[in-house]
PDB file of C-alpha atoms in Angstrom:
ATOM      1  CA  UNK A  50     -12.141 -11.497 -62.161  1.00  0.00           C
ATOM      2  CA  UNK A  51     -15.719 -12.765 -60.727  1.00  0.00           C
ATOM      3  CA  UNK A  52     -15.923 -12.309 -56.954  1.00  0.00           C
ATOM      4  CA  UNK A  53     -16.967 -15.273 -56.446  1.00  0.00           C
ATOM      5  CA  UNK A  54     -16.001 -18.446 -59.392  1.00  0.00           C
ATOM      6  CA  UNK A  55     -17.864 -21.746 -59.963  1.00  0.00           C
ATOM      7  CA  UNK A  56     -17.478 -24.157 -62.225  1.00  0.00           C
ATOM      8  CA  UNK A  57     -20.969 -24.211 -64.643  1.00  0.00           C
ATOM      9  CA  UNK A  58     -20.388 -27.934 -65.496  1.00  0.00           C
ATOM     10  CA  UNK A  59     -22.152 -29.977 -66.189  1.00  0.00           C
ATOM     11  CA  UNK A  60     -21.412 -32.651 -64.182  1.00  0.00           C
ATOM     12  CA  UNK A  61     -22.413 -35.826 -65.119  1.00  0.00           C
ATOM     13  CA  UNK A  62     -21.698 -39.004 -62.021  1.00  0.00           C
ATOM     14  CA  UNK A  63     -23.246 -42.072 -62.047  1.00  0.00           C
ATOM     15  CA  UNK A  64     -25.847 -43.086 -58.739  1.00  0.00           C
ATOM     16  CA  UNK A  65     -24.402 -43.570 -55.816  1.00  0.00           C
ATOM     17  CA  UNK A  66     -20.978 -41.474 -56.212  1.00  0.00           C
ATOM     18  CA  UNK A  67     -19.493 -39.141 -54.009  1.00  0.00           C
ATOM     19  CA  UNK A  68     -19.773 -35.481 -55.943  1.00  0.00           C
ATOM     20  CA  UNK A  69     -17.759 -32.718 -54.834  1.00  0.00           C
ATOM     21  CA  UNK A  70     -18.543 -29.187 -55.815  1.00  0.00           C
ATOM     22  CA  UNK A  71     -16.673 -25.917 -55.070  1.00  0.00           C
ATOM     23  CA  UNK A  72     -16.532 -22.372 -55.290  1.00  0.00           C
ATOM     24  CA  UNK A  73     -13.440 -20.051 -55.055  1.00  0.00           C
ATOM     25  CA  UNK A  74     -13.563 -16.528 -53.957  1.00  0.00           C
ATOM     26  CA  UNK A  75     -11.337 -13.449 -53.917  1.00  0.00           C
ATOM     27  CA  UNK A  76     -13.338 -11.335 -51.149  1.00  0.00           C
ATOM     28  CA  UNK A  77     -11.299 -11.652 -47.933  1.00  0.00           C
ATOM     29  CA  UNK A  78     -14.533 -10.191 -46.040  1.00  0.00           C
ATOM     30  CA  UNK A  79     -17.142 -12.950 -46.522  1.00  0.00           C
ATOM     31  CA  UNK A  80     -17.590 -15.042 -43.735  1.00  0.00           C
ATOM     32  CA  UNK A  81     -20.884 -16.251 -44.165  1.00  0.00           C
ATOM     33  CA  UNK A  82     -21.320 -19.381 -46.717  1.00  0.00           C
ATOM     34  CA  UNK A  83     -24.007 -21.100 -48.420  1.00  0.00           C
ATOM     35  CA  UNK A  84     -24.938 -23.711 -50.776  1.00  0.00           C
ATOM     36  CA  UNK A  85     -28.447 -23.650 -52.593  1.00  0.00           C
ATOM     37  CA  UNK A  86     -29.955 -26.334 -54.603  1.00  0.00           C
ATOM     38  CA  UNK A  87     -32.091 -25.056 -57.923  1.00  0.00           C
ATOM     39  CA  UNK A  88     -34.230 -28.037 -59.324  1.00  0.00           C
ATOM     40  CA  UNK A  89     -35.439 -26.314 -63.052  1.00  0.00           C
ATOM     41  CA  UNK A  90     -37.927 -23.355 -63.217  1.00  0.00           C
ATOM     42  CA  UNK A  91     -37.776 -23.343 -59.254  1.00  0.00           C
ATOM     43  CA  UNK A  92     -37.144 -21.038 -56.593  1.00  0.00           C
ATOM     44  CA  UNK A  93     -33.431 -21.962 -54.769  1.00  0.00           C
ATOM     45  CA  UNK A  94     -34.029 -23.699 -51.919  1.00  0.00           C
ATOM     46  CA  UNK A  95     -30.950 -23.310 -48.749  1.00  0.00           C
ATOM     47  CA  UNK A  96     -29.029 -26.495 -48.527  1.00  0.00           C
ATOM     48  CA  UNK A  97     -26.336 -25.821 -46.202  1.00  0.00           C
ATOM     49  CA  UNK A  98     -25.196 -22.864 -44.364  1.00  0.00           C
ATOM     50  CA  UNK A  99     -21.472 -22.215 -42.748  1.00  0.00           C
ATOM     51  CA  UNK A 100     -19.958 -19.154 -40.670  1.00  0.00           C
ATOM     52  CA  UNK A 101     -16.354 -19.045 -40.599  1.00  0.00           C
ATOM     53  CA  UNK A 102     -14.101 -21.916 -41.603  1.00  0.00           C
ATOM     54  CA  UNK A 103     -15.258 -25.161 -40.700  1.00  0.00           C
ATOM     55  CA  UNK A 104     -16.920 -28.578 -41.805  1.00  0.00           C
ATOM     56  CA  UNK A 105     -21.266 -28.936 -41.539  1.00  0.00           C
ATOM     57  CA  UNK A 106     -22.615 -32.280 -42.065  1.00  0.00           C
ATOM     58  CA  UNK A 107     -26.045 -32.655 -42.565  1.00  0.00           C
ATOM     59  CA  UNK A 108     -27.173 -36.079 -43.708  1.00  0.00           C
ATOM     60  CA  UNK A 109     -25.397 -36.896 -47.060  1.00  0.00           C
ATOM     61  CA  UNK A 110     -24.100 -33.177 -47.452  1.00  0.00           C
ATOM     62  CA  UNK A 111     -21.256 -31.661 -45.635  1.00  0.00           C
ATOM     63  CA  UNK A 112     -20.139 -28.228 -46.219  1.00  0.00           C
ATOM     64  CA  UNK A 113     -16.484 -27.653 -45.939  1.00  0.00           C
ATOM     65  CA  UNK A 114     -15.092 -23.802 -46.085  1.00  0.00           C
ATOM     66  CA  UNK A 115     -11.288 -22.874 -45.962  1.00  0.00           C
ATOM     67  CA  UNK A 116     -10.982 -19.448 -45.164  1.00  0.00           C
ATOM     68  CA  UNK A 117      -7.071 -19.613 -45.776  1.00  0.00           C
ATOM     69  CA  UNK A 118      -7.283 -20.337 -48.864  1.00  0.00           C
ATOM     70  CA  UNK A 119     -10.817 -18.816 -50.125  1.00  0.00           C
ATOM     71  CA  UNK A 120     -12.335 -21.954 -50.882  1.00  0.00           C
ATOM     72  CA  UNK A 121     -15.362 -23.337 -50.145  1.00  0.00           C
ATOM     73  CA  UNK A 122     -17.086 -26.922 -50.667  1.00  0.00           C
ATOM     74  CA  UNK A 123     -20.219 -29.317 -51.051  1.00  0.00           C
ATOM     75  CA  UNK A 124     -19.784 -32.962 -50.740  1.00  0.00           C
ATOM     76  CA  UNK A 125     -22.766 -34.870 -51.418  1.00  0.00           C
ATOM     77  CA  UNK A 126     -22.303 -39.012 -50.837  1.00  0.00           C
ATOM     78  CA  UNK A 127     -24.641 -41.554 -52.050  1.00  0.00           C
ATOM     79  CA  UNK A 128     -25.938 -39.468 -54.337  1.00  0.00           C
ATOM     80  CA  UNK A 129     -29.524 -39.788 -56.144  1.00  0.00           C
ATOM     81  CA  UNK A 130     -30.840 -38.782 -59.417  1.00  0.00           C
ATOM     82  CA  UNK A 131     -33.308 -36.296 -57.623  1.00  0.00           C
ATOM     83  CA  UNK A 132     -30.112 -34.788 -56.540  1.00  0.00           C
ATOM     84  CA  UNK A 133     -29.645 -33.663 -60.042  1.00  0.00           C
ATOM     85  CA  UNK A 134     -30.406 -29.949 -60.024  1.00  0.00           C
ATOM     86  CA  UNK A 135     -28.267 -26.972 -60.101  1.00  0.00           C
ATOM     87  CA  UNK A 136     -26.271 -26.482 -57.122  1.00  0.00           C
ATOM     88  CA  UNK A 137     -25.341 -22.470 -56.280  1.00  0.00           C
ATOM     89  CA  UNK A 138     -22.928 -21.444 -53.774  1.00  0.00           C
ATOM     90  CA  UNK A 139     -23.148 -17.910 -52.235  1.00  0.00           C
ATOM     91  CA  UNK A 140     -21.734 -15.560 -49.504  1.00  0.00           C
ATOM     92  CA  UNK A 141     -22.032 -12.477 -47.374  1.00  0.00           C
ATOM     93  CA  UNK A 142     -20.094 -10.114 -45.672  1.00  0.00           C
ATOM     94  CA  UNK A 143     -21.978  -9.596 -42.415  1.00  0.00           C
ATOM     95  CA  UNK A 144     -24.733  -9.607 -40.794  1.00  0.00           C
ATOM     96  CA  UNK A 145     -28.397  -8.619 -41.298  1.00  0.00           C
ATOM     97  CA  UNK A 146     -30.062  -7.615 -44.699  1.00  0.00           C
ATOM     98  CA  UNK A 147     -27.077  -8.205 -47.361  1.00  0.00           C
ATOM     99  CA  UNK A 148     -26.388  -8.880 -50.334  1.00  0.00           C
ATOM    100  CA  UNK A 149     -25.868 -12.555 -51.546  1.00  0.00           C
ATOM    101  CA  UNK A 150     -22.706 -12.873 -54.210  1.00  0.00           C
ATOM    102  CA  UNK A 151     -23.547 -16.043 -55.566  1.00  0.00           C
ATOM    103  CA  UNK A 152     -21.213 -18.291 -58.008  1.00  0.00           C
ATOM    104  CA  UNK A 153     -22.487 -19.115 -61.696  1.00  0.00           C
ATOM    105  CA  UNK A 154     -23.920 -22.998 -60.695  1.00  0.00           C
ATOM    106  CA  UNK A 155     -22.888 -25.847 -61.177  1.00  0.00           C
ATOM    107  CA  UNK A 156     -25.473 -28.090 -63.129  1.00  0.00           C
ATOM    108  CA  UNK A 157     -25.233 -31.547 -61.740  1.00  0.00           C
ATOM    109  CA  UNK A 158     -26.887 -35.072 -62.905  1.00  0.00           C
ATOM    110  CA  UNK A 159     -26.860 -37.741 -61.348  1.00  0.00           C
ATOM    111  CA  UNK A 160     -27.508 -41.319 -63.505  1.00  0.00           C
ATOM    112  CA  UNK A 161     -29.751 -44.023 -62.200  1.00  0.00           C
TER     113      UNK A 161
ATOM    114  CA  UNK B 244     -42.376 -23.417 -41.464  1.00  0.00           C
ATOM    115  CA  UNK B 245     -39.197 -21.546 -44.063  1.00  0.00           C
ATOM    116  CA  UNK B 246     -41.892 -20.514 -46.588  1.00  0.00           C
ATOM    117  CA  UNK B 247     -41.820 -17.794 -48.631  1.00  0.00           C
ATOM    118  CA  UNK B 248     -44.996 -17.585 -51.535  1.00  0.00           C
ATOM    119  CA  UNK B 249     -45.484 -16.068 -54.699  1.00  0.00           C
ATOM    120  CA  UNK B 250     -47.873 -14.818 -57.060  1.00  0.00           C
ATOM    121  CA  UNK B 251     -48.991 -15.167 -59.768  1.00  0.00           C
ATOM    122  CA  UNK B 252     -46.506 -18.437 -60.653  1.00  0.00           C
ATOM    123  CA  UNK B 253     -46.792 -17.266 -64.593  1.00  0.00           C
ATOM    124  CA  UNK B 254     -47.247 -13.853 -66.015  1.00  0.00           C
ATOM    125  CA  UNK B 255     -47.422 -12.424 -69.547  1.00  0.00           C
ATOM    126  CA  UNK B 256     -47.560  -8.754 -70.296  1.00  0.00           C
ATOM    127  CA  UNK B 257     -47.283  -6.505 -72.992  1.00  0.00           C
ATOM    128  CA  UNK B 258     -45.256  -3.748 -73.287  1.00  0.00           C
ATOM    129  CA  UNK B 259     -47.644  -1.080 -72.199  1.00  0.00           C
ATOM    130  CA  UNK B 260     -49.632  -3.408 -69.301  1.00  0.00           C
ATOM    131  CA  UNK B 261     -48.774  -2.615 -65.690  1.00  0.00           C
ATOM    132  CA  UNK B 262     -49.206  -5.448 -63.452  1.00  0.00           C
ATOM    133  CA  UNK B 263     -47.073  -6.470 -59.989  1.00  0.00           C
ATOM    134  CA  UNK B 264     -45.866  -9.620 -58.289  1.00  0.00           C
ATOM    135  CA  UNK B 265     -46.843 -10.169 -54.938  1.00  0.00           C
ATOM    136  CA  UNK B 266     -44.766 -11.783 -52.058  1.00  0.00           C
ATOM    137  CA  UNK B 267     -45.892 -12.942 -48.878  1.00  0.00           C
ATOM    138  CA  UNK B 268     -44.075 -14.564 -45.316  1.00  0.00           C
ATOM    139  CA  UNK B 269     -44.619 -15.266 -42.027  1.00  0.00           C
ATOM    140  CA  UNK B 270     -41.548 -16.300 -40.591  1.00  0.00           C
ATOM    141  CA  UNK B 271     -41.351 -12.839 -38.943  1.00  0.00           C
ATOM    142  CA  UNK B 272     -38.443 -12.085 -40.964  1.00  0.00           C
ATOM    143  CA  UNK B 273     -37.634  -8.210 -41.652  1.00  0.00           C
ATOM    144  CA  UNK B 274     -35.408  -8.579 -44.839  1.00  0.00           C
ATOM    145  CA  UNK B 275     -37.026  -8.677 -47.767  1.00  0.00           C
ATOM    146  CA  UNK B 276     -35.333  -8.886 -51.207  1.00  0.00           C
ATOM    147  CA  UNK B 277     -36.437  -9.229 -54.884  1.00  0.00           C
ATOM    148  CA  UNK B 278     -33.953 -11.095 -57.019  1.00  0.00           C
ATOM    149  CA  UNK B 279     -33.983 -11.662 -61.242  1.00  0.00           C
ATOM    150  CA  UNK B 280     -32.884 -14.614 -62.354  1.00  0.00           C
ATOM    151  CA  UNK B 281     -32.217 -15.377 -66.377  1.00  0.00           C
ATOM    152  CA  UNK B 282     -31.776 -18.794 -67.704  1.00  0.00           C
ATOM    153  CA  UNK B 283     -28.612 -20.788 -66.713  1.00  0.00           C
ATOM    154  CA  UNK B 284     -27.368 -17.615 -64.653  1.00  0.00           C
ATOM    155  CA  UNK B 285     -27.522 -17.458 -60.796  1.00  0.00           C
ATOM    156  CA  UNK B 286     -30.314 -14.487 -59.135  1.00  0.00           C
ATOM    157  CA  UNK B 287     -29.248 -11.375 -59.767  1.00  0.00           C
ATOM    158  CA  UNK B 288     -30.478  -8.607 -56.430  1.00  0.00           C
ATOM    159  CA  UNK B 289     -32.508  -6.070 -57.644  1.00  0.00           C
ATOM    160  CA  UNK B 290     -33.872  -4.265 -54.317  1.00  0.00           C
ATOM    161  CA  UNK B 291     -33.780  -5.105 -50.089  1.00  0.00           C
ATOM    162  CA  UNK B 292     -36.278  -3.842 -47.828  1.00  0.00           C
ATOM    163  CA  UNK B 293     -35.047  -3.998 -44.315  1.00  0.00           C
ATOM    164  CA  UNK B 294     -37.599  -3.081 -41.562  1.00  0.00           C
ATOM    165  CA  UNK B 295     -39.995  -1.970 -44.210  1.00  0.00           C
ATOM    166  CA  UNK B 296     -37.203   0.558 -45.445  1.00  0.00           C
ATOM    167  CA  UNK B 297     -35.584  -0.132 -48.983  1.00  0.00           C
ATOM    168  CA  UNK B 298     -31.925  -0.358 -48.230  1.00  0.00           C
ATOM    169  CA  UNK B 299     -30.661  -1.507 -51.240  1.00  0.00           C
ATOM    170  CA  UNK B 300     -31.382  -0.476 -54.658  1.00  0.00           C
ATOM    171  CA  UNK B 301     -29.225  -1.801 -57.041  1.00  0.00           C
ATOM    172  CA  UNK B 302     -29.883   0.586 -60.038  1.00  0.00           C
ATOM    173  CA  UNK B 303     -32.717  -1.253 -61.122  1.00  0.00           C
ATOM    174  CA  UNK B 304     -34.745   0.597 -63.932  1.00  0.00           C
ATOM    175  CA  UNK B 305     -37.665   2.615 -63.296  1.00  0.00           C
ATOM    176  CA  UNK B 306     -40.057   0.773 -64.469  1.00  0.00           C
ATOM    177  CA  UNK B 307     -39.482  -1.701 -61.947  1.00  0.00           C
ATOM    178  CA  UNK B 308     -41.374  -0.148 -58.498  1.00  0.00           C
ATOM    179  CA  UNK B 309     -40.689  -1.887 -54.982  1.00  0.00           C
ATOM    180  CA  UNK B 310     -43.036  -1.612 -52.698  1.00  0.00           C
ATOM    181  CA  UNK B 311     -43.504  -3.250 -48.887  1.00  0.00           C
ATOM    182  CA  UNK B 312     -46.552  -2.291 -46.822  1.00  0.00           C
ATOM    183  CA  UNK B 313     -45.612  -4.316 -44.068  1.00  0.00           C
ATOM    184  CA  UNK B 314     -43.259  -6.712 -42.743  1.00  0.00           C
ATOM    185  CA  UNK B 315     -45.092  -9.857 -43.884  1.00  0.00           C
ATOM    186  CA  UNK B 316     -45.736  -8.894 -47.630  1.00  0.00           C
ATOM    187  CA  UNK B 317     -43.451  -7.350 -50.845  1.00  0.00           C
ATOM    188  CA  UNK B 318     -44.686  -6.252 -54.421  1.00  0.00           C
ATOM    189  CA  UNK B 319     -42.988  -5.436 -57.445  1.00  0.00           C
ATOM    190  CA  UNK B 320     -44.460  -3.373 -59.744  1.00  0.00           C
ATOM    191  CA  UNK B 321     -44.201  -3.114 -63.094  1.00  0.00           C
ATOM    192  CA  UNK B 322     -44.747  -0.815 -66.177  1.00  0.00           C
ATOM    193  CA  UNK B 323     -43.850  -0.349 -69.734  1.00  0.00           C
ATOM    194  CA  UNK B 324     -41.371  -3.345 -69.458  1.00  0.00           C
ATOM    195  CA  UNK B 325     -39.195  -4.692 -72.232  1.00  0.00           C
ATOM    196  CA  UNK B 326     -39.030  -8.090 -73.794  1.00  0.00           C
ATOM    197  CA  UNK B 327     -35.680  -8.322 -72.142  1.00  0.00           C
ATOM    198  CA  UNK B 328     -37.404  -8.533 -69.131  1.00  0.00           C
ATOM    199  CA  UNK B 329     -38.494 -11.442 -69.066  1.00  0.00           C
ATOM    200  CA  UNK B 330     -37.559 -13.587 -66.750  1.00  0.00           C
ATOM    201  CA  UNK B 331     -38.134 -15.669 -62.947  1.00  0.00           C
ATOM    202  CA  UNK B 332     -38.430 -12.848 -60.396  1.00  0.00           C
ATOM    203  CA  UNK B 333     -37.419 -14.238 -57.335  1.00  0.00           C
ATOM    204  CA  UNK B 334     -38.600 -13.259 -53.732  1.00  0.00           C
ATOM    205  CA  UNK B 335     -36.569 -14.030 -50.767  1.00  0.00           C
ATOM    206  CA  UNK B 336     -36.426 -13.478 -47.073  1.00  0.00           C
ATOM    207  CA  UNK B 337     -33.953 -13.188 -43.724  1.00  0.00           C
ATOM    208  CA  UNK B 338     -33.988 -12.459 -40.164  1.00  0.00           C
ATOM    209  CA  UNK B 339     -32.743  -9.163 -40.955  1.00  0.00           C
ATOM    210  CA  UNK B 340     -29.889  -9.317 -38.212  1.00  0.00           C
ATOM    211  CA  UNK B 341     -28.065 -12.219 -37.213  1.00  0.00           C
ATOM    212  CA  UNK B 342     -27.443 -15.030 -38.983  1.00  0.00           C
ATOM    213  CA  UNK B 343     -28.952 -13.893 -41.960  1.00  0.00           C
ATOM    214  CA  UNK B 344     -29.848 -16.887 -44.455  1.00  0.00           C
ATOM    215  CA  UNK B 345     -32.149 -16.395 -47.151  1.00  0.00           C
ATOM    216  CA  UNK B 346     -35.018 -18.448 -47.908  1.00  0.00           C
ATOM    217  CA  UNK B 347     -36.241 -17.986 -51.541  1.00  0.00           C
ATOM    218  CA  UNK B 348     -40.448 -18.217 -52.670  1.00  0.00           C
ATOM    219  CA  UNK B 349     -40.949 -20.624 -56.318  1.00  0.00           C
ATOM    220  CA  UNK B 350     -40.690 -16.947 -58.323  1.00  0.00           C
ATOM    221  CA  UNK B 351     -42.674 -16.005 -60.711  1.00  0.00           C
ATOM    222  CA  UNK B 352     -41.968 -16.679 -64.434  1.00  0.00           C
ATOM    223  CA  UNK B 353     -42.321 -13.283 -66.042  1.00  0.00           C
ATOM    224  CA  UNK B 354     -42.966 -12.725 -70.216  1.00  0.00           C
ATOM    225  CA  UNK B 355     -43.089  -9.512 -71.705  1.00  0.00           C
ATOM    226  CA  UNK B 356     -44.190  -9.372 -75.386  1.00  0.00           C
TER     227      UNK B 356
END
């Protein structure tokens, strides 16, 4: 069993839906969260970052993660074709240099 | 300013060439890591400098040669690679102690014939 699971996709929603995406982990020690957007032959670039359980909001994303129940979560509303990109959750254990465990991806697109 | 640079942006090598990938910030972070990346599969961590020291190394081949003269910049060299090599190296960079977010450069999109 992966550390951390994601489903690949792809996800296909038309403009203007609400798109959920989540990641499920098994590693009781993470407590730091993130969610990366990866538009194609680009660098990921840090969409949302949790600590902890909790909700984020940041414009049309919020970040949602469940600690109980090792689940984390990316809500994006309203959502635009340049939205469609690949969309990687990943955690850490602590703090200071560490390593990232990221999930597969989750290729999204999003349909004018 | 959360960026992180790289160069070249494209790089194709033989076999027996030895070339190396530069990466450069200035967001006074003192974590710097080099990540490969294949197609349709997330970055995989190769090496983490941390303070200039390399901190994590995670069994990375040889031929592949970390280097960081100073807090700002990160190489990778590299040396009798494989055509299984190729791929987008990735640089990223953190704080290095709290709250420790990485911010990834473009990468550079590595061929090896």
């Amino acid at each position: 069993q992966k550390e951390v699971e994601q489903d690949p996709g792809p996800l296909s929603v038309p403009e203007g839906a609400i798109v959920s995406l989540n990641c499920t982990y098994s590693n009781s020690a993470f407590q730091y969260f993130m969610w990366y957007r990866q538009y194609s032959r680009k660098g990921p670039e840090l969409l949302m970052y949790t600590y902890s359980s909790g909700n984020k909001e940041d414009g049309r994303f919020t970040a949602q993660v469940d600690k109980s129940s090792k689940y984390i979560s990316l809500f994006i509303r309203d959502s635009q074709p340049s939205d469609s990109a690949t969309y990687l959750c990943a955690m850490s254990a602590g703090q200071g240099a560490q390593k990232l465990v990221f999930g597969q991806g989750t290729r999204l697109t999003i349909n004018p | 300013d959360t960026e992180v640079t790289q160069t070249p942006k494209h790089l194709v090598m033989g076999m027996t060439n030895k070339k190396s990938l530069k990466c450069e910030q200035h967001m006074g972070h003192r974590a710097m890591y080099w990540y490969k990346q294949k197609a349709k599969k997330p970055p995989e961590l190769m090496f983490v400098y941390s303070y200039e020291k390399l901190s994590i190394n995670e069994s990375v081949p040889s031929r592949f040669s970390p280097e960081c003269p100073n807090s700002s910049l990160l190489n990778l060299h590299l040396h009798a690679l494989q055509p299984e090599d190729s791929a987008l190296y990735l640089c990223a960079s953190s704080h290095g102690r709290v709250a420790d977010t990485q911010y990834f450069g473009p990468g550079t999109r590595l061929t090896v014939l």
